[in-house]
Structures are given as structure tokens and as C-alpha cells.
CSV table of C-alpha atoms and ligand atoms in Angstrom, one decimal:
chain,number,residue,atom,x,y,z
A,1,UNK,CA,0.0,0.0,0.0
A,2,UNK,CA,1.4,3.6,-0.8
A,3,UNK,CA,2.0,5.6,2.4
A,4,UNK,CA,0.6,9.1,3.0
A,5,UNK,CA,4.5,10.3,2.4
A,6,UNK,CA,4.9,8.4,-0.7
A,7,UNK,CA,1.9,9.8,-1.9
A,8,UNK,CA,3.1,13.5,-1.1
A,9,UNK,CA,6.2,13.0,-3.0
A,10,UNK,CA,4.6,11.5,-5.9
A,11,UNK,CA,2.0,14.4,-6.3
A,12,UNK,CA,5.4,16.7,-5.7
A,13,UNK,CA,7.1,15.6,-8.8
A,14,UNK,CA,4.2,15.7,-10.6
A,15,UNK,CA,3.4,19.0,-9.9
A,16,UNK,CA,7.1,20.1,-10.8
A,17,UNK,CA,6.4,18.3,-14.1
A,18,UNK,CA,8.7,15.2,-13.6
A,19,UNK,CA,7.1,11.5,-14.8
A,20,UNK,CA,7.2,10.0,-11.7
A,21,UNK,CA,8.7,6.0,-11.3
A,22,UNK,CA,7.9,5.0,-7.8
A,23,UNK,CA,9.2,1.6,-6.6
A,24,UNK,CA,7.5,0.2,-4.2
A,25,UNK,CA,9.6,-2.4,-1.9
A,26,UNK,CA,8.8,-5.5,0.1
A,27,UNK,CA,12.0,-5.1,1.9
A,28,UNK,CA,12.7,-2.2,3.8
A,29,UNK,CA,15.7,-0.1,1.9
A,30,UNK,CA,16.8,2.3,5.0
A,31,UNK,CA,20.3,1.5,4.5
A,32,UNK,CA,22.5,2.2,1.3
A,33,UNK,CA,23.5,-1.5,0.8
A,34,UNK,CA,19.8,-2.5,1.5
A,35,UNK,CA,18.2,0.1,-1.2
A,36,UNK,CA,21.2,-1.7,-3.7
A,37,UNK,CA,20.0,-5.1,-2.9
A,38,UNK,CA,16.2,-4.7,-3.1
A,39,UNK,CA,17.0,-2.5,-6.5
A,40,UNK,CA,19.2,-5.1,-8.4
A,41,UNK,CA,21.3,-1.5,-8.4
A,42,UNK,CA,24.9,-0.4,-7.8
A,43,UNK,CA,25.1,1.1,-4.6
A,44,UNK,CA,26.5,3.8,-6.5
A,45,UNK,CA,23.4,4.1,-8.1
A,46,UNK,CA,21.8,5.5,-4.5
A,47,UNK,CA,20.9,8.9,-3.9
A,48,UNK,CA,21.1,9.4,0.0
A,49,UNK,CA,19.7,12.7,1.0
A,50,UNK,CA,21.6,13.9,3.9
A,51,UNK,CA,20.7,17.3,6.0
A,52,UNK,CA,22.7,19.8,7.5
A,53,UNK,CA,22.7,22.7,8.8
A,54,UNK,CA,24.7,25.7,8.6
A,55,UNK,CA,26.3,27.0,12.1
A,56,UNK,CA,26.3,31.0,11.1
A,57,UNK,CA,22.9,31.2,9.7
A,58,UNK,CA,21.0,28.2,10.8
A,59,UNK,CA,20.1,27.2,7.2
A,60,UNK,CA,19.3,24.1,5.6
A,61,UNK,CA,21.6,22.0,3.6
A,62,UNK,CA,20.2,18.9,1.9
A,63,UNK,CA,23.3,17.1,0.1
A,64,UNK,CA,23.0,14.1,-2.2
A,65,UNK,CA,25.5,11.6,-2.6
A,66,UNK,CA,26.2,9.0,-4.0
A,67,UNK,CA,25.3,5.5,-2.1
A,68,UNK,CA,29.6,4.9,-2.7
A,69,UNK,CA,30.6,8.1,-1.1
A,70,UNK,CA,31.1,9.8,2.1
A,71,UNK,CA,30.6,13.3,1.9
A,72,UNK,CA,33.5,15.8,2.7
A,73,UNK,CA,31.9,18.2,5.1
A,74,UNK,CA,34.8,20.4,4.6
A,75,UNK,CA,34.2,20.4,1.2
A,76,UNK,CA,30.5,21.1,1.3
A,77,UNK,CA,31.4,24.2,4.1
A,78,UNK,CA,32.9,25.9,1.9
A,79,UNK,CA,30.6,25.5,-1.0
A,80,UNK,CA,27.8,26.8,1.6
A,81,UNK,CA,30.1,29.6,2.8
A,82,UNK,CA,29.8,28.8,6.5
A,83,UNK,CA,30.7,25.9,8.9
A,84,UNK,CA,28.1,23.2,9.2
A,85,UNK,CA,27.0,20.3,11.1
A,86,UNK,CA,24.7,17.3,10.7
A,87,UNK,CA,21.2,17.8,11.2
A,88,UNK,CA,19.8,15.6,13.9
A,89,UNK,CA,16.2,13.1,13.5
A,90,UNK,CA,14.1,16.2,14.4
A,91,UNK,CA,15.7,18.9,13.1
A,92,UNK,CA,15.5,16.3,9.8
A,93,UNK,CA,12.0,15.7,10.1
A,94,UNK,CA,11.0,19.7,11.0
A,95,UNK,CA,12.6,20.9,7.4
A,96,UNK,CA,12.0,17.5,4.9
A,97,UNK,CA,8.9,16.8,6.5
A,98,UNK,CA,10.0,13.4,6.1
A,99,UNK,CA,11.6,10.8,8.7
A,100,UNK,CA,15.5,9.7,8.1
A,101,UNK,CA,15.3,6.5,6.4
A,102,UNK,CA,13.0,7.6,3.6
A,103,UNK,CA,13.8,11.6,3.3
A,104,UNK,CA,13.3,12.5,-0.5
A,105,UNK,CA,15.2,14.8,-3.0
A,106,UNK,CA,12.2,16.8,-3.3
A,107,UNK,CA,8.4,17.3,-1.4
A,108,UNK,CA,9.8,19.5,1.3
A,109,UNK,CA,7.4,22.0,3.0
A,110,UNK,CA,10.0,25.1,1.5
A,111,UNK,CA,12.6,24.6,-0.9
A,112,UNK,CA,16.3,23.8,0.6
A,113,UNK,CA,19.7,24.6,-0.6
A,114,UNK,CA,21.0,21.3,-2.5
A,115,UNK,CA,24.0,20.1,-4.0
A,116,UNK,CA,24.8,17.1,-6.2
A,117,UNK,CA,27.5,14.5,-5.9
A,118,UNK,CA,29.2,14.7,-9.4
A,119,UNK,CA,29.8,11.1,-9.4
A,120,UNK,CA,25.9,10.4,-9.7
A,121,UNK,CA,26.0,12.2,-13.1
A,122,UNK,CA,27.3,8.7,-14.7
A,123,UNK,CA,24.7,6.4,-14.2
A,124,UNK,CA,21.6,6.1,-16.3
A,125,UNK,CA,19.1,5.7,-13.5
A,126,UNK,CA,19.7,6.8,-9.6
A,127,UNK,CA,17.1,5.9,-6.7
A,128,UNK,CA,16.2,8.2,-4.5
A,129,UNK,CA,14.0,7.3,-1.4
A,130,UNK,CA,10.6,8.3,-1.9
A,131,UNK,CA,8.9,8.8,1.7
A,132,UNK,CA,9.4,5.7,3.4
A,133,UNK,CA,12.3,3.0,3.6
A,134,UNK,CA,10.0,0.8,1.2
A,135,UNK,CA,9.5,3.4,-1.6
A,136,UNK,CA,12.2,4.7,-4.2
A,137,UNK,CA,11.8,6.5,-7.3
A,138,UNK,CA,14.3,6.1,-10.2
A,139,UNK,CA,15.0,9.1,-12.6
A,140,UNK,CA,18.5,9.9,-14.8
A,141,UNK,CA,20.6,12.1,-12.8
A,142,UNK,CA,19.6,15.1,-14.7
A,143,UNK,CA,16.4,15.1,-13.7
A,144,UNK,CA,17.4,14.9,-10.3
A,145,UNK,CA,19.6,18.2,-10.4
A,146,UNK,CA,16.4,20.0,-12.4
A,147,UNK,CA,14.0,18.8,-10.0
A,148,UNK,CA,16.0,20.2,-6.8
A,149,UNK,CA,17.5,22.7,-8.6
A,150,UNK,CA,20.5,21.4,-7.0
A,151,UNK,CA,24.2,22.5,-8.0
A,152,UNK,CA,26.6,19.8,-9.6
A,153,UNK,CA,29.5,19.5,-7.5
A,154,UNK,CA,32.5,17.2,-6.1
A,155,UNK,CA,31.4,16.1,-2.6
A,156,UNK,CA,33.2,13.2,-1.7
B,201,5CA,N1,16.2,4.7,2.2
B,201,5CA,C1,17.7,4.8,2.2
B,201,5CA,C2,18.2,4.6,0.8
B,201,5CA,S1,17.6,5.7,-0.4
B,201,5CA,C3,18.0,6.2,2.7
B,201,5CA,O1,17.2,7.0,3.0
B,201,5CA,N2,19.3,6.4,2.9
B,201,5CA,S2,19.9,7.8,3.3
B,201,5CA,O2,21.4,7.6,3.3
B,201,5CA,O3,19.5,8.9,2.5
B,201,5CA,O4,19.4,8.2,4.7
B,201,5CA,C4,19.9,7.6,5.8
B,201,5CA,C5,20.9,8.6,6.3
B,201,5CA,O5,20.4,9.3,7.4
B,201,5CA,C6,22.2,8.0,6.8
B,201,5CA,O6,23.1,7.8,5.8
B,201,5CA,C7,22.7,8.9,7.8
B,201,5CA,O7,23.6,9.8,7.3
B,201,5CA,C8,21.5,9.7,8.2
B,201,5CA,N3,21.1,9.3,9.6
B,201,5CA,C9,20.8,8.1,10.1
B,201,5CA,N4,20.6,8.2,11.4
B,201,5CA,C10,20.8,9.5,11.8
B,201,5CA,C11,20.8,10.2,13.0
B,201,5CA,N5,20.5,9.6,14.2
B,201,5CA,N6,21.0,11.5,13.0
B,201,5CA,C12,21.3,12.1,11.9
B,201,5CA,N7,21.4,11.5,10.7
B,201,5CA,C13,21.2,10.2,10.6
């Protein structure tokens, strides 16, 4: 059955115009390797969505990255022009309007600052989660930086 979340991103893509390939698991995908697995992807094929926040302002940072990367934190700070940290389960919750586990590219109550892990741009497909750790939604990698407006950048 599609969750309430899963639902909210699917009418979210929609409305920004994106065809919208939800993939509904029976296994749960919260971790990288899991999402791979339930896929038949690479893991470098999944999007996680990770939140920061910036420790001048108090903005929002949403970073994705490739499922085989770590991201550089020093690298991102200076990107973002200020020091930041991660975001903890509420503060995650509070700006995605999602829970970690299933936070999505896009379907956030106000639009966040986002940058792209470069090394996504070779694949054909990447999976994002889509609400909830049993829902993913494939698109190419360019319509992942159009549909978050995200910046292309090295992050890892
Ligand atoms: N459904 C999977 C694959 S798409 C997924 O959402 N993966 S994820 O990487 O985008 O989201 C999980 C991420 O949340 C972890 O990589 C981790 O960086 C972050 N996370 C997990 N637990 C916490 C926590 N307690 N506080 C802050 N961040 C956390």
C-alpha cells in the first residue's frame, strides 16, 4: 500500500512536471546496501539525502551523494560559505517533512539549498528514497539536479 509520504512526493514531482517511477519495496531499503540489494542497483546508483545545517545562519543544507561516497563536510562548508553540522532526527523531520530513512530529493514544505554528488552524473538511472524506507523513485541524474534545482558539484 502507498504511504501518506509516498503519496506526497509522488504528487510533488508531478506538480514540478517530472514522470514519476515510484518503486514500491517488500523489503525495507533504509540503509544504502539494503536500497542496492532490493533495486538489483549499484550502490553507487543510490541517492542518499543527507541534512545539514549551517552553524552561522541556521540554514538548511540537503546534500545528495552517492550510495559509494562519504561526503566531505569540509568540502560542502565551503561551497555553503559557512561551517556546518549534521542535522539531527528532528531537526531532519522539521525541514524535509520526512523521517530519516525515507527523506526525499524533493516534497519539502520550503525549498532547501541542495548540491549534487558529481559522481551520480554517470549512471543512467539513480534511486532516491521516496517517503518511506519501502519506496524509491528512479529518474536519470539530470532530472534529479532540475527537479532540486541542486548545484553539480564534487562532494566526496
Ligand atoms: N532509504 C535509504 C536509501 S535511499 C536512505 O534514506 N538512505 S539515506 O542515506 O538517504 O538516509 C539515511 C541517512 O540518514 C544515513 O546515511 C545517515 O547519514 C542519516 N542518519 C541516520 N541516522 C541518523 C541520526 N540519528 N542522525 C542524523 N542523521 C542520521
Amino acid at each position: 500500500m502507498t504511504s501518506s509520504s509516498t503519496r506526497k512526493v509522488k504528487e510533488n514531482m508531478r506538480a514540478l512536471g517530472f514522470a514519476c517511477e515510484i518503486l514500491e519495496l517488500s523489503e525495507s531499503a533504509r540503509t544504502v546496501p539494503d536500497a542496492a540489494r532490493a533495486i538489483g542497483c549499484k550502490l553507487g546508483q543510490i541517492v542518499k539525502s543527507l541534512i545539514f545545517k549551517g552553524q552561522s545562519t541556521g540554514k538548511t543544507i540537503l546534500a545528495l551523494v552517492s550510495g559509494l561516497n562519504r561526503a566531505d563536510e569540509g568540502k560542502l562548508s565551503v561551497l555553503v560559505g559557512e561551517p556546518i553540522g549534521r542535522a539531527d532526527p528532528e531537526f531532519v523531520r522539521l525541514v524535509t517533512g520526512f523521517a530519516i530513512g525515507g527523506v526525499p530529493p524533493v516534497g519539502h514544505p520550503q525549498p532547501i539549498e541542495t548540491y549534487i554528488d558529481q559522481d551520480l552524473m554517470q549512471y543512467d538511472t539513480v534511486w532516491s528514497a521516496a517517503g518511506t524506507p519501502y519506496a524509491v523513485f528512479g529518474s536519470t541524474p539530470a532530472d534529479l539536479a532540475r527537479m532540486t534545482g541542486g548545484k553539480v558539484v564534487p562532494l566526496k
